[in-house]
Amino acid sequence: MTPRRRLHPVAIMAGVGKELKNMVIPLLLIMVAGSRNRFSWRDFIVPLAAVVYTVVMGVLSWLRFTYAWDEDRLLVEEGVFVRKRRSIPFERIHGISVTEGIWQRMAGVVQVHIEAAGDALGEAEVTLRAISKEEARCLQRCVEQAKHKVGAAAHPEPSANRPHRALFALSAKEIGVASLTSGGALGVVAALCGFLSQLGDFIPYEALIRDLQSTWNGHGRLLIALFILSLLLAAYGVAIVQNMIRYASFVVRKQEDTIVIARGWLERKAVSVPVDRVQGIVIHENWLRRFFGYASVSIIHAGGALDGGPSGEVVLCPLVKKHRIVPIVQACLPEYRLDVPFCPLPQRAKSRYMLRPLYWLTIPVGVAAYMERPWGAGLLFVLPLALWIGARRYQAAGWALSSKQLSLRNGWFRRTTAHLLKRHVQSLEIATTWWQRKKQLVTISASVMPVGTCSRVVDVDEEDAASIYRWLQGEKGDQT
């Protein structure tokens, strides 16, 4: 067993810095609320006490945190007031994420997130904020060797010591295209709105809304429209920069039975996902990327959010030409077949797909067209456009079945194709509404680990759904 040791002292700065960053807005609000427009030294007592407490607790947490490991398990002791000891067998570890933040890069160390069985969904079981790169590599080798030993597939030479060819890498041009077509502007706007909602006590929103209404009813509609457009363009620019920083130096390698994904510029991150923990493959195609022949590929793994995205999903290829997806996935996960022919939905489902958008569009569009007449009549063109989009969604939806794999596809603006192996499907749900029963249609949903990861297709033929159910239950022979 390695000797018990503490984290690098830079872990104090990383931990305290993260806590203080989360406290900035609340502390500023406390100061503004307590000052009543007249600042004095008393207004700084509570923020100063909070900062001092955070720094002291950061130092004590660092002093009380120790770790060690042997050939089979990782041992961690932590806690300032309540001492907590944990022993994590290496074979229970689902994935390892290695990150180099700004503080870690300055000190030449890395941060390691370890995802293990039995932890809360989306949270790392253990976070080693600052350990040396050699320690991180040694820990990864020990985990890989323990998994090989359990699976009776031990290799005489540690896989981490061998050179591994890159299976996929993003070029500078592809990073730019991925950032331009990511569509993350809405997320930036939502974050800005969430931040502004916390300032309701200090910003007179009601007066601003009244001024906005008077401007809208006057002659300032063009100015308001230009302001909203400028806000969206600025958010789009922020989203582009965020994605360029995130996907810089993106590369995928396979080390024996582990997929290693490395990325990042300011914050370098390497995520290790064991192949046996992969539960499925998801291909995303938004309308803009599909127009240029691109898509993104993610893998579903039985664990939390190792890569900072949705829980249980790790990006394998942020942007890739569609013809390259099959060889890349075959090199990483040879069990999966992505070039399967999809079965279309029955013709009687087409009208339902076309009319479904009209259920929630007709009334608001009609009211807006009436209130803004005569120019508002142009909004009525949204209705035939919705019918066309519904028809496209019908054409895109489908399913495919083979002896070992179920594939489901849905959506048009953001088409999603999920490929799930039979042994990983946790549940298959077949639901039907009164309107679907009249046309002998159902909705099928397939779930895999982690809990809540689900793919579905609406308006599948009842007989087709029954054949999928029999396939899962093993009552039907192999299908091609």
Short mmCIF file of C-alpha atoms in Angstrom, two decimals:
data_model
loop_
_atom_site.label_atom_id
_atom_site.label_comp_id
_atom_site.label_asym_id
_atom_site.label_seq_id
_atom_site.Cartn_x
_atom_site.Cartn_y
_atom_site.Cartn_z
CA MET A 1 0.00 0.00 0.00
CA THR A 2 1.19 3.52 -0.75
CA PRO A 3 1.87 5.71 2.29
CA ARG A 4 -0.93 7.98 3.41
CA ARG A 5 -0.47 11.44 2.01
CA ARG A 6 -2.18 14.79 1.71
CA LEU A 7 -3.16 16.65 -1.42
CA HIS A 8 -0.89 19.28 -2.90
CA PRO A 9 -1.32 22.64 -1.05
CA VAL A 10 -2.77 24.17 -4.23
CA ALA A 11 -5.91 22.16 -3.37
CA ILE A 12 -6.60 24.77 -0.68
CA MET A 13 -6.63 27.57 -3.25
CA ALA A 14 -8.72 25.54 -5.70
CA GLY A 15 -11.32 24.61 -3.09
CA VAL A 16 -11.50 28.03 -1.44
CA GLY A 17 -11.57 29.77 -4.82
CA LYS A 18 -14.52 27.66 -5.95
CA GLU A 19 -16.46 28.39 -2.76
CA LEU A 20 -15.73 32.12 -2.91
CA LYS A 21 -16.80 32.26 -6.55
CA ASN A 22 -20.18 30.79 -5.57
CA MET A 23 -20.46 33.29 -2.71
CA VAL A 24 -19.74 36.49 -4.65
CA ILE A 25 -23.31 37.27 -5.72
CA PRO A 26 -24.96 36.45 -2.33
CA LEU A 27 -22.34 38.52 -0.47
CA LEU A 28 -22.81 41.49 -2.78
CA LEU A 29 -26.57 41.28 -2.33
CA ILE A 30 -26.13 41.20 1.46
CA MET A 31 -23.91 44.29 1.34
CA VAL A 32 -26.28 46.24 -0.91
CA ALA A 33 -29.35 45.24 1.10
CA GLY A 34 -27.74 46.19 4.41
CA SER A 35 -26.21 49.46 3.29
CA ARG A 36 -29.41 51.24 2.22
CA ASN A 37 -27.30 53.42 -0.10
CA ARG A 38 -24.97 54.42 2.78
CA PHE A 39 -21.96 52.13 3.05
CA SER A 40 -20.08 51.87 6.33
CA TRP A 41 -17.55 49.46 7.83
CA ARG A 42 -20.42 47.48 9.45
CA ASP A 43 -21.65 46.43 6.01
CA PHE A 44 -18.45 44.43 5.51
CA ILE A 45 -18.69 42.41 8.75
CA VAL A 46 -20.85 39.57 7.43
CA PRO A 47 -19.02 39.20 4.05
CA LEU A 48 -15.64 39.36 5.78
CA ALA A 49 -16.69 36.74 8.35
CA ALA A 50 -17.94 34.49 5.56
CA VAL A 51 -14.64 34.81 3.67
CA VAL A 52 -12.56 34.10 6.78
CA TYR A 53 -14.72 31.08 7.67
CA THR A 54 -14.38 29.72 4.11
CA VAL A 55 -10.59 30.10 4.16
CA VAL A 56 -10.23 28.49 7.60
CA MET A 57 -12.48 25.56 6.67
CA GLY A 58 -10.54 25.13 3.43
CA VAL A 59 -7.25 24.82 5.30
CA LEU A 60 -8.73 22.45 7.91
CA SER A 61 -10.34 20.29 5.21
CA TRP A 62 -6.98 20.02 3.45
CA LEU A 63 -5.22 19.05 6.68
CA ARG A 64 -7.82 16.38 7.48
CA PHE A 65 -7.94 14.87 3.97
CA THR A 66 -5.62 11.90 3.37
CA TYR A 67 -5.58 9.18 0.75
CA ALA A 68 -3.75 5.97 -0.14
CA TRP A 69 -4.25 2.88 -2.27
CA ASP A 70 -3.05 -0.65 -2.71
CA GLU A 71 -3.52 -3.16 -5.52
CA ASP A 72 -7.26 -3.56 -4.95
CA ARG A 73 -8.77 -0.47 -3.35
CA LEU A 74 -8.58 3.27 -2.71
CA LEU A 75 -8.67 4.51 0.90
CA VAL A 76 -9.79 8.05 1.74
CA GLU A 77 -10.18 9.79 5.11
CA GLU A 78 -11.77 13.23 5.32
CA GLY A 79 -13.92 15.47 7.50
CA VAL A 80 -13.21 18.38 9.84
CA PHE A 81 -15.69 17.74 12.64
CA VAL A 82 -16.96 14.28 11.66
CA ARG A 83 -14.23 11.88 10.48
CA LYS A 84 -15.26 9.84 7.44
CA ARG A 85 -13.36 6.83 6.11
CA ARG A 86 -14.09 5.23 2.75
CA SER A 87 -12.69 2.15 1.05
CA ILE A 88 -13.51 1.84 -2.66
CA PRO A 89 -12.62 -1.39 -4.50
CA PHE A 90 -11.11 -0.65 -7.90
CA GLU A 91 -13.48 -3.03 -9.69
CA ARG A 92 -16.41 -0.82 -8.59
CA ILE A 93 -15.00 2.26 -10.29
CA HIS A 94 -17.05 3.23 -13.35
CA GLY A 95 -14.86 5.96 -14.73
CA ILE A 96 -12.05 8.39 -13.98
CA SER A 97 -11.95 12.03 -15.07
CA VAL A 98 -8.62 13.88 -14.91
CA THR A 99 -8.81 17.69 -15.06
CA GLU A 100 -6.14 20.38 -15.17
CA GLY A 101 -7.67 23.65 -14.05
CA ILE A 102 -5.83 26.95 -13.89
CA TRP A 103 -4.66 26.41 -10.32
CA GLN A 104 -3.57 22.82 -11.02
CA ARG A 105 -1.64 23.79 -14.16
CA MET A 106 0.25 26.49 -12.27
CA ALA A 107 1.42 23.87 -9.74
CA GLY A 108 1.97 21.04 -12.26
CA VAL A 109 -0.70 18.79 -10.71
CA VAL A 110 -4.10 17.44 -11.76
CA GLN A 111 -7.56 16.99 -10.28
CA VAL A 112 -9.07 13.49 -10.38
CA HIS A 113 -12.79 12.67 -10.20
CA ILE A 114 -13.57 9.02 -9.50
CA GLU A 115 -17.06 7.68 -10.32
CA ALA A 116 -17.93 4.48 -8.48
CA ALA A 117 -20.95 2.23 -7.95
CA GLY A 118 -23.37 3.22 -5.21
CA ASP A 119 -22.75 6.97 -5.28
CA ALA A 120 -25.39 9.64 -5.76
CA LEU A 121 -26.29 10.14 -9.41
CA GLY A 122 -24.19 12.82 -11.06
CA GLU A 123 -21.70 13.20 -8.18
CA ALA A 124 -18.17 11.83 -8.10
CA GLU A 125 -17.56 9.33 -5.30
CA VAL A 126 -14.13 10.86 -4.62
CA THR A 127 -12.47 14.05 -5.82
CA LEU A 128 -8.71 14.37 -5.41
CA ARG A 129 -8.29 18.09 -6.04
CA ALA A 130 -4.51 18.18 -6.51
CA ILE A 131 -2.23 15.18 -6.97
CA SER A 132 0.83 14.76 -9.16
CA LYS A 133 0.44 13.56 -12.74
CA GLU A 134 2.54 10.48 -11.98
CA GLU A 135 0.22 9.58 -9.08
CA ALA A 136 -2.80 10.00 -11.35
CA ARG A 137 -1.27 7.70 -13.99
CA CYS A 138 -0.33 5.15 -11.34
CA LEU A 139 -3.87 5.19 -9.93
CA GLN A 140 -5.33 4.68 -13.41
CA ARG A 141 -2.98 1.73 -14.05
CA CYS A 142 -4.00 0.14 -10.74
CA VAL A 143 -7.69 0.50 -11.62
CA GLU A 144 -7.16 -1.00 -15.10
CA GLN A 145 -5.13 -3.92 -13.76
CA ALA A 146 -7.72 -4.65 -11.07
CA LYS A 147 -10.49 -4.70 -13.68
CA HIS A 148 -8.45 -7.00 -15.94
CA LYS A 149 -7.83 -9.32 -13.02
CA VAL A 150 -11.54 -9.51 -12.15
CA GLY A 151 -12.46 -10.11 -15.79
CA ALA A 152 -9.77 -12.81 -16.20
CA ALA A 153 -8.16 -10.72 -18.92
CA ALA A 154 -4.97 -9.51 -17.27
CA HIS A 155 -2.24 -8.29 -19.62
CA PRO A 156 1.44 -8.65 -18.81
CA GLU A 157 2.23 -5.06 -19.77
CA PRO A 158 0.21 -2.17 -18.31
CA SER A 159 -1.87 -0.59 -21.05
CA ALA A 160 -1.04 2.93 -19.87
CA ASN A 161 2.63 2.38 -20.83
CA ARG A 162 1.91 1.65 -24.49
CA PRO A 163 1.46 4.19 -27.27
CA HIS A 164 -2.14 4.34 -28.46
CA ARG A 165 -3.18 5.72 -31.80
CA ALA A 166 -5.80 8.48 -31.77
CA LEU A 167 -9.11 7.12 -33.08
CA PHE A 168 -10.62 10.58 -33.47
CA ALA A 169 -9.32 14.14 -33.16
CA LEU A 170 -10.90 17.52 -33.90
CA SER A 171 -9.04 19.79 -36.28
CA ALA A 172 -9.03 23.57 -35.79
CA LYS A 173 -11.59 23.92 -38.58
CA GLU A 174 -13.88 21.32 -37.02
CA ILE A 175 -13.61 23.02 -33.62
CA GLY A 176 -14.80 26.23 -35.25
CA VAL A 177 -17.67 24.50 -37.06
CA ALA A 178 -18.68 22.66 -33.87
CA SER A 179 -18.75 25.96 -31.96
CA LEU A 180 -20.71 27.79 -34.67
CA THR A 181 -23.36 25.05 -34.92
CA SER A 182 -23.65 24.12 -31.25
CA GLY A 183 -26.79 26.20 -30.63
CA GLY A 184 -25.75 27.07 -27.08
CA ALA A 185 -27.00 30.67 -27.21
CA LEU A 186 -30.28 29.79 -25.50
CA GLY A 187 -28.36 28.28 -22.60
CA VAL A 188 -26.41 31.52 -22.16
CA VAL A 189 -29.63 33.57 -22.28
CA ALA A 190 -31.24 31.24 -19.72
CA ALA A 191 -28.23 31.61 -17.40
CA LEU A 192 -28.39 35.42 -17.76
CA CYS A 193 -32.12 35.43 -17.01
CA GLY A 194 -31.53 33.22 -13.98
CA PHE A 195 -28.89 35.65 -12.71
CA LEU A 196 -31.10 38.70 -13.26
CA SER A 197 -34.02 37.00 -11.49
CA GLN A 198 -31.94 37.03 -8.30
CA LEU A 199 -31.77 40.84 -8.41
CA GLY A 200 -35.51 41.47 -8.24
CA ASP A 201 -35.18 43.44 -4.99
CA PHE A 202 -32.71 45.89 -6.48
CA ILE A 203 -33.81 46.35 -10.10
CA PRO A 204 -37.26 47.93 -10.71
CA TYR A 205 -38.48 45.33 -13.19
CA GLU A 206 -42.12 46.49 -13.00
CA ALA A 207 -41.19 50.02 -14.04
CA LEU A 208 -38.99 48.66 -16.82
CA ILE A 209 -41.85 46.50 -18.11
CA ARG A 210 -44.20 49.51 -18.11
CA ASP A 211 -41.63 51.55 -20.04
CA LEU A 212 -41.18 48.66 -22.45
CA GLN A 213 -44.94 48.45 -23.04
CA SER A 214 -45.20 52.18 -23.67
CA THR A 215 -42.28 51.98 -26.07
CA TRP A 216 -43.82 48.99 -27.84
CA ASN A 217 -47.14 50.79 -28.21
CA GLY A 218 -45.33 53.88 -29.50
CA HIS A 219 -42.71 54.03 -32.20
CA GLY A 220 -39.90 52.00 -30.63
CA ARG A 221 -40.75 48.49 -31.82
CA LEU A 222 -37.82 48.43 -34.22
CA LEU A 223 -35.42 49.49 -31.46
CA ILE A 224 -36.74 46.78 -29.14
CA ALA A 225 -36.43 44.18 -31.88
CA LEU A 226 -32.85 45.30 -32.56
CA PHE A 227 -32.03 45.13 -28.85
CA ILE A 228 -33.36 41.56 -28.58
CA LEU A 229 -31.45 40.58 -31.72
CA SER A 230 -28.25 42.11 -30.31
CA LEU A 231 -28.75 40.21 -27.06
CA LEU A 232 -29.15 36.90 -28.92
CA LEU A 233 -26.10 37.60 -31.09
CA ALA A 234 -24.02 38.42 -28.02
CA ALA A 235 -25.19 35.21 -26.31
CA TYR A 236 -24.37 33.29 -29.48
CA GLY A 237 -20.85 34.77 -29.46
CA VAL A 238 -20.36 33.77 -25.81
CA ALA A 239 -21.54 30.23 -26.59
CA ILE A 240 -19.09 30.01 -29.51
CA VAL A 241 -16.16 31.04 -27.31
CA GLN A 242 -17.18 28.60 -24.58
CA ASN A 243 -17.32 25.69 -27.00
CA MET A 244 -14.01 26.58 -28.65
CA ILE A 245 -12.31 26.57 -25.25
CA ARG A 246 -14.05 23.35 -24.23
CA TYR A 247 -13.30 21.31 -27.37
CA ALA A 248 -9.75 22.48 -28.01
CA SER A 249 -7.27 19.59 -28.40
CA PHE A 250 -10.11 17.06 -28.45
CA VAL A 251 -8.84 13.50 -28.98
CA VAL A 252 -10.21 9.99 -28.42
CA ARG A 253 -8.03 6.94 -27.74
CA LYS A 254 -8.72 3.38 -26.68
CA GLN A 255 -6.46 1.78 -24.09
CA GLU A 256 -7.29 -1.91 -24.03
CA ASP A 257 -10.82 -1.97 -22.54
CA THR A 258 -11.02 1.74 -21.69
CA ILE A 259 -12.05 4.69 -23.84
CA VAL A 260 -10.02 7.80 -22.99
CA ILE A 261 -11.38 11.20 -24.09
CA ALA A 262 -9.16 14.26 -23.62
CA ARG A 263 -10.12 17.87 -24.32
CA GLY A 264 -9.85 21.47 -23.16
CA TRP A 265 -7.65 24.54 -23.36
CA LEU A 266 -7.89 26.60 -20.16
CA GLU A 267 -9.10 23.53 -18.30
CA ARG A 268 -7.67 20.29 -19.64
CA LYS A 269 -9.72 17.21 -18.93
CA ALA A 270 -9.27 13.48 -19.62
CA VAL A 271 -12.21 11.13 -19.08
CA SER A 272 -11.74 7.35 -18.85
CA VAL A 273 -14.80 5.19 -19.48
CA PRO A 274 -14.51 1.36 -19.28
CA VAL A 275 -16.07 -0.33 -22.30
CA ASP A 276 -18.12 -2.68 -20.13
CA ARG A 277 -19.84 0.33 -18.52
CA VAL A 278 -21.10 1.71 -21.85
CA GLN A 279 -24.89 1.25 -22.06
CA GLY A 280 -25.60 2.70 -25.48
CA ILE A 281 -24.67 5.11 -28.27
CA VAL A 282 -26.60 8.27 -29.12
CA ILE A 283 -26.19 10.25 -32.35
CA HIS A 284 -27.43 13.85 -32.34
CA GLU A 285 -28.07 15.80 -35.56
CA ASN A 286 -29.46 19.32 -35.36
CA TRP A 287 -30.87 20.73 -38.59
CA LEU A 288 -27.86 22.97 -39.28
CA ARG A 289 -25.24 20.27 -38.82
CA ARG A 290 -27.33 17.79 -40.81
CA PHE A 291 -27.42 20.27 -43.72
CA PHE A 292 -23.60 20.13 -43.92
CA GLY A 293 -23.44 16.36 -43.30
CA TYR A 294 -22.23 16.52 -39.67
CA ALA A 295 -23.43 14.93 -36.43
CA SER A 296 -22.28 14.48 -32.84
CA VAL A 297 -21.88 11.15 -31.04
CA SER A 298 -22.24 10.45 -27.31
CA ILE A 299 -21.94 7.31 -25.25
CA ILE A 300 -24.23 6.43 -22.36
CA HIS A 301 -22.38 5.00 -19.39
CA ALA A 302 -23.66 3.59 -16.11
CA GLY A 303 -22.61 6.48 -13.92
CA GLY A 304 -22.89 10.20 -13.32
CA ALA A 305 -21.85 13.26 -15.32
CA LEU A 306 -18.12 12.63 -15.82
CA ASP A 307 -17.78 15.25 -18.56
CA GLY A 308 -19.94 18.02 -17.11
CA GLY A 309 -22.87 17.26 -19.45
CA PRO A 310 -26.10 15.38 -18.88
CA SER A 311 -25.83 12.67 -16.25
CA GLY A 312 -24.68 9.38 -17.73
CA GLU A 313 -23.70 10.86 -21.12
CA VAL A 314 -20.17 11.53 -22.38
CA VAL A 315 -19.41 13.19 -25.72
CA LEU A 316 -17.39 10.84 -27.93
CA CYS A 317 -17.32 13.04 -31.05
CA PRO A 318 -18.53 16.67 -30.73
CA LEU A 319 -18.58 17.03 -34.52
CA VAL A 320 -17.90 14.39 -37.14
CA LYS A 321 -18.82 13.71 -40.75
CA LYS A 322 -21.61 11.16 -40.82
CA HIS A 323 -19.68 8.70 -43.00
CA ARG A 324 -16.92 8.55 -40.34
CA ILE A 325 -19.21 7.60 -37.45
CA VAL A 326 -19.37 3.86 -38.20
CA PRO A 327 -15.58 3.20 -38.34
CA ILE A 328 -14.95 5.31 -35.22
CA VAL A 329 -17.63 3.52 -33.19
CA GLN A 330 -16.51 0.13 -34.50
CA ALA A 331 -12.98 0.85 -33.30
CA CYS A 332 -14.20 1.86 -29.83
CA LEU A 333 -17.23 -0.43 -29.42
CA PRO A 334 -17.18 -3.27 -31.97
CA GLU A 335 -20.40 -4.86 -30.65
CA TYR A 336 -22.59 -2.05 -31.97
CA ARG A 337 -24.00 -1.90 -35.49
CA LEU A 338 -24.85 1.59 -36.66
CA ASP A 339 -25.53 0.90 -40.34
CA VAL A 340 -28.81 -0.93 -39.70
CA PRO A 341 -31.85 -0.28 -41.97
CA PHE A 342 -34.64 1.54 -40.11
CA CYS A 343 -38.29 0.54 -40.35
CA PRO A 344 -40.56 3.57 -41.05
CA LEU A 345 -43.72 4.35 -39.13
CA PRO A 346 -47.08 3.33 -40.63
CA GLN A 347 -48.72 5.75 -43.07
CA ARG A 348 -51.67 6.32 -40.73
CA ALA A 349 -49.32 7.99 -38.23
CA LYS A 350 -48.40 10.77 -40.66
CA SER A 351 -51.52 12.86 -40.03
CA ARG A 352 -50.91 12.71 -36.27
CA TYR A 353 -47.34 13.99 -36.69
CA MET A 354 -48.54 16.83 -38.93
CA LEU A 355 -51.41 17.92 -36.69
CA ARG A 356 -49.59 17.61 -33.37
CA PRO A 357 -47.79 21.02 -33.64
CA LEU A 358 -51.09 22.74 -34.42
CA TYR A 359 -52.56 21.77 -31.04
CA TRP A 360 -50.45 24.40 -29.25
CA LEU A 361 -49.75 26.81 -32.12
CA THR A 362 -53.21 27.60 -33.54
CA ILE A 363 -54.66 29.63 -30.65
CA PRO A 364 -51.58 31.81 -29.83
CA VAL A 365 -50.86 32.45 -33.53
CA GLY A 366 -54.50 33.34 -34.18
CA VAL A 367 -54.63 35.73 -31.21
CA ALA A 368 -51.34 37.40 -32.20
CA ALA A 369 -52.48 37.77 -35.83
CA TYR A 370 -55.75 39.38 -34.70
CA MET A 371 -54.13 41.79 -32.23
CA GLU A 372 -51.42 42.95 -34.65
CA ARG A 373 -53.59 43.17 -37.77
CA PRO A 374 -53.11 43.80 -40.62
CA TRP A 375 -49.39 42.93 -40.55
CA GLY A 376 -49.95 40.19 -38.00
CA ALA A 377 -51.69 38.13 -40.66
CA GLY A 378 -48.23 37.14 -41.80
CA LEU A 379 -47.96 34.99 -38.67
CA LEU A 380 -50.55 32.63 -40.17
CA PHE A 381 -47.81 31.27 -42.44
CA VAL A 382 -46.42 29.59 -39.31
CA LEU A 383 -49.26 27.06 -39.45
CA PRO A 384 -48.42 25.49 -42.86
CA LEU A 385 -44.75 25.56 -41.82
CA ALA A 386 -45.70 23.56 -38.71
CA LEU A 387 -47.51 21.03 -40.90
CA TRP A 388 -44.39 20.65 -43.05
CA ILE A 389 -42.15 20.18 -40.00
CA GLY A 390 -44.55 17.54 -38.67
CA ALA A 391 -44.30 15.67 -41.96
CA ARG A 392 -40.51 15.81 -41.76
CA ARG A 393 -40.57 14.47 -38.19
CA TYR A 394 -42.73 11.59 -39.39
CA GLN A 395 -40.25 10.75 -42.15
CA ALA A 396 -37.31 10.85 -39.72
CA ALA A 397 -38.83 8.63 -37.01
CA GLY A 398 -38.26 4.89 -37.10
CA TRP A 399 -36.86 1.81 -35.38
CA ALA A 400 -34.54 -1.07 -36.14
CA LEU A 401 -34.10 -4.46 -34.56
CA SER A 402 -31.36 -7.07 -34.77
CA SER A 403 -30.56 -10.13 -32.71
CA LYS A 404 -28.61 -8.12 -30.10
CA GLN A 405 -29.53 -4.48 -30.62
CA LEU A 406 -32.49 -2.09 -30.60
CA SER A 407 -32.26 1.27 -32.41
CA LEU A 408 -34.75 4.14 -32.04
CA ARG A 409 -34.82 7.42 -33.98
CA ASN A 410 -36.97 10.53 -33.54
CA GLY A 411 -36.99 14.32 -34.00
CA TRP A 412 -36.23 16.65 -36.90
CA PHE A 413 -34.82 19.95 -35.59
CA ARG A 414 -32.66 17.79 -33.34
CA ARG A 415 -32.76 14.24 -34.66
CA THR A 416 -31.69 11.67 -32.07
CA THR A 417 -30.74 8.08 -32.87
CA ALA A 418 -30.14 5.71 -29.94
CA HIS A 419 -28.50 2.29 -30.33
CA LEU A 420 -28.99 0.00 -27.32
CA LEU A 421 -27.73 -3.54 -26.81
CA LYS A 422 -30.34 -6.04 -25.66
CA ARG A 423 -28.51 -6.97 -22.47
CA HIS A 424 -28.36 -3.30 -21.40
CA VAL A 425 -32.08 -2.52 -21.82
CA GLN A 426 -33.46 -2.16 -18.30
CA SER A 427 -37.11 -1.72 -19.26
CA LEU A 428 -39.34 -1.39 -22.30
CA GLU A 429 -42.57 0.57 -21.93
CA ILE A 430 -45.45 0.44 -24.40
CA ALA A 431 -48.02 3.18 -23.83
CA THR A 432 -51.10 4.18 -25.80
CA THR A 433 -53.65 6.97 -25.65
CA TRP A 434 -57.30 6.88 -26.67
CA TRP A 435 -56.49 8.55 -30.00
CA GLN A 436 -53.65 6.12 -30.66
CA ARG A 437 -55.85 3.10 -29.95
CA LYS A 438 -58.27 4.22 -32.65
CA LYS A 439 -55.43 3.90 -35.20
CA GLN A 440 -53.69 0.92 -33.58
CA LEU A 441 -50.60 2.94 -32.67
CA VAL A 442 -48.45 2.99 -29.53
CA THR A 443 -45.48 4.82 -28.03
CA ILE A 444 -42.45 2.70 -27.17
CA SER A 445 -39.80 3.78 -24.64
CA ALA A 446 -36.59 1.90 -23.86
CA SER A 447 -34.56 2.70 -20.73
CA VAL A 448 -30.96 1.89 -19.80
CA MET A 449 -28.72 2.73 -16.88
CA PRO A 450 -28.45 5.24 -15.32
CA VAL A 451 -32.04 5.58 -14.17
CA GLY A 452 -33.96 8.06 -16.30
CA THR A 453 -31.96 7.58 -19.52
CA CYS A 454 -34.72 6.82 -22.00
CA SER A 455 -35.27 6.78 -25.78
CA ARG A 456 -38.69 6.66 -27.36
CA VAL A 457 -40.61 6.72 -30.62
CA VAL A 458 -44.23 7.86 -30.91
CA ASP A 459 -46.92 6.20 -33.06
CA VAL A 460 -45.34 2.84 -33.77
CA ASP A 461 -47.57 0.11 -35.18
CA GLU A 462 -49.01 -2.16 -32.47
CA GLU A 463 -47.71 -5.32 -34.15
CA ASP A 464 -44.21 -3.85 -34.50
CA ALA A 465 -44.22 -2.87 -30.81
CA ALA A 466 -45.31 -6.40 -29.90
CA SER A 467 -42.43 -7.88 -31.88
CA ILE A 468 -39.96 -5.60 -30.06
CA TYR A 469 -41.45 -6.69 -26.74
CA ARG A 470 -41.12 -10.38 -27.66
CA TRP A 471 -37.52 -9.74 -28.76
CA LEU A 472 -36.68 -8.30 -25.36
CA GLN A 473 -38.39 -11.17 -23.56
CA GLY A 474 -36.44 -13.68 -25.66
CA GLU A 475 -39.58 -15.27 -27.13
CA LYS A 476 -38.54 -14.59 -30.71
CA GLY A 477 -35.55 -15.90 -32.64
CA ASP A 478 -32.71 -13.82 -33.95
CA GLN A 479 -33.73 -11.05 -36.33
CA THR A 480 -31.62 -9.29 -38.90
#
